[in-house]
Amino acid sequence: METKVFHISDPENQIEEIAAAAAIIAGGGLLAIPTETVYGLGANALDEDAVRRIFEAKGRPQDNPLIIHVPNDISWLERYCKDVPESAYRLAEKFWPGPLTMILRRKDIVPLRTTGGLDTVGIRCPDHAVTEAIIKKAGVPIAAPSANLSGRPSCTTAAHVLEDMEGKIAGIVDGGSCTVGVESTIIDLTVTPPHLLRPGGMPLEALEEVLGEIRVDKAVVSLLSEGEKPRAPGMKYRHYAPKAPVTVVTGKAENSAKLIAALLRKDMGVICFEEYLPLFEEVEVRSLGSKEDKLSQAQQVFDALRAFDETSVSAIFAQCPDDTGLGLAVGNRLKKAAGFQVIDADGLAEKEIFGITGLTGAGKTTLLKEIERVGGFVVDCDAFYYEELAAKGDLYRALKNAFPAAFSKDGALDRAVLGNMVFGNEKELSRLNDVIYAQLPKAILAKAAQRSETLIALDAINLFESGLAALCDRTIAVTAPEEVRLERIMARDGIDRERAQKRISAQKQETYYRLHCDAIIENVGSEQEFAALAAKLLSHEREEIRRRKTNG
Ligand code: TXA
Ligand code: MG
């Protein structure tokens, strides 16, 4: 099918174009329409066959209801909705036309196919003169989901729509870039208090002024567990997601920028506030607009997410505005794209993060115990790696992608096979490390951020190679004279001197740690003496961190 593009900027004078576009709707065809929020994929909402074609073109699940679009005339609302509460009239009075969808009870004239089988219907009056003229001319409400392929970021320009829909639909009305950029706010008025089902172009605060208390649906702020049903069926689907995994970093802009810079590797991408573009010049970067300008963030968020699909980045980090005003909607779209993988940079900035490393047999454990004794939390990074694999998240997917041969048919990693693939093969080993080091540090930080403890220790042999050191306030290495370590390893692991010696020679030497770490602690003397030394060093280093933090 050839997709006809209509350029309409002046609906009052381009009467023929409006009529031709409206004829597509009246004839049961699909027409992409501009609105102030995002482009919609429109059809006659009262025509079941036409509506079925919307689901087909988008690849949209049948149970995901469509919003119907009407002109700025309250009698249209009464035609399609029943038991309309007085609050709906107040909202329409104040906010029509605008980026607001109200969920109301459905009249029978609206087919169940349109509402995904629900007894309610989402209705909205878009703020776009061209689209309003088309609806009026067609004489029917237009059912329109966002015009993207299901799962992709919504379209904010006609070019985006062409990318996803060319050849599949009869026409596109090009009305320029969308002025709001995120979809409408959805408020369910069939319950008391009203529920916010999706934050969007109409700020929650504006609705609260009219409605009073509003309950925010759980699907807006978190990932639902399996079997949980959001009130807006569409909110349960993975959404807006570029191909690479996204991590959202919340918190003050300077904190999130710093954290992203520390986590970044060269093949990754960043979505940041305009002010921080220079910081990320070396990687693929897209602006989210100024940190002070949420409207510009809303206008750019989908564009930024979409743009990464033309790149080959392995992961994406995104800065995120706070939850007030349009920030709630922008943050929600980013977090959905991230599958709610979020790190709070402000919380982390308050913490004292230590990287602990050192020579085998030197007595790192004694220092870690001391950290726990004073109320700190220790992340055993090696053990965490295996936990992450078992959780089958980003790390698992990335490894499977890079080393498919190490995975059995049922998806389990065969550690021996992987070991053989990289053992003695420097190139493969470094490829493995690249994959692990790209995924692990952000997961470790996300875990640390969720902890209540202020003091956090990252226990890692490969503290520096992994990039974890960049996330630490201080790094400490534990060392001991070689003879002492030999004895310990022999006793601990029940091996002879020759094997213990071999193990030691295969590892880094003390000079390496002297060169890289902020502090070295040498384990000579008794365990008690070392514990006392560790306690002293720790309290000294913690003071140092606090001093630096208060001095900025
Ligand atoms: O700004 C917008 O709302 C855009 C433009 C084109 O108007 N449209 C849009 O539609 O975002 P769509 O289909 O991408 O998202 C509609 C959302 C889905 O999450 C759907 O589940 C929810 O609205 N929804 C629709 N009708 C509903 C109903 N009766 N009850 C609960 N949720 C409903
Ligand atoms: Mg959508």
Short mmCIF file of C-alpha atoms and ligand atoms in Angstrom, two decimals, residues 58 60 146 148 154 183 198 239, ligand 2:
data_model
loop_
_atom_site.label_atom_id
_atom_site.label_comp_id
_atom_site.label_asym_id
_atom_site.label_seq_id
_atom_site.Cartn_x
_atom_site.Cartn_y
_atom_site.Cartn_z
CA LYS A 58 1.12 -1.77 15.31
CA ARG A 60 -0.39 -4.42 19.45
CA SER A 146 0.55 6.26 19.53
CA ASN A 148 4.88 3.69 16.78
CA SER A 154 6.34 6.94 20.46
CA GLU A 183 1.58 11.14 25.65
CA ARG A 198 -0.19 7.24 33.27
CA HIS A 239 7.90 -0.03 26.30
MG MG B 2 1.74 4.01 23.04
#
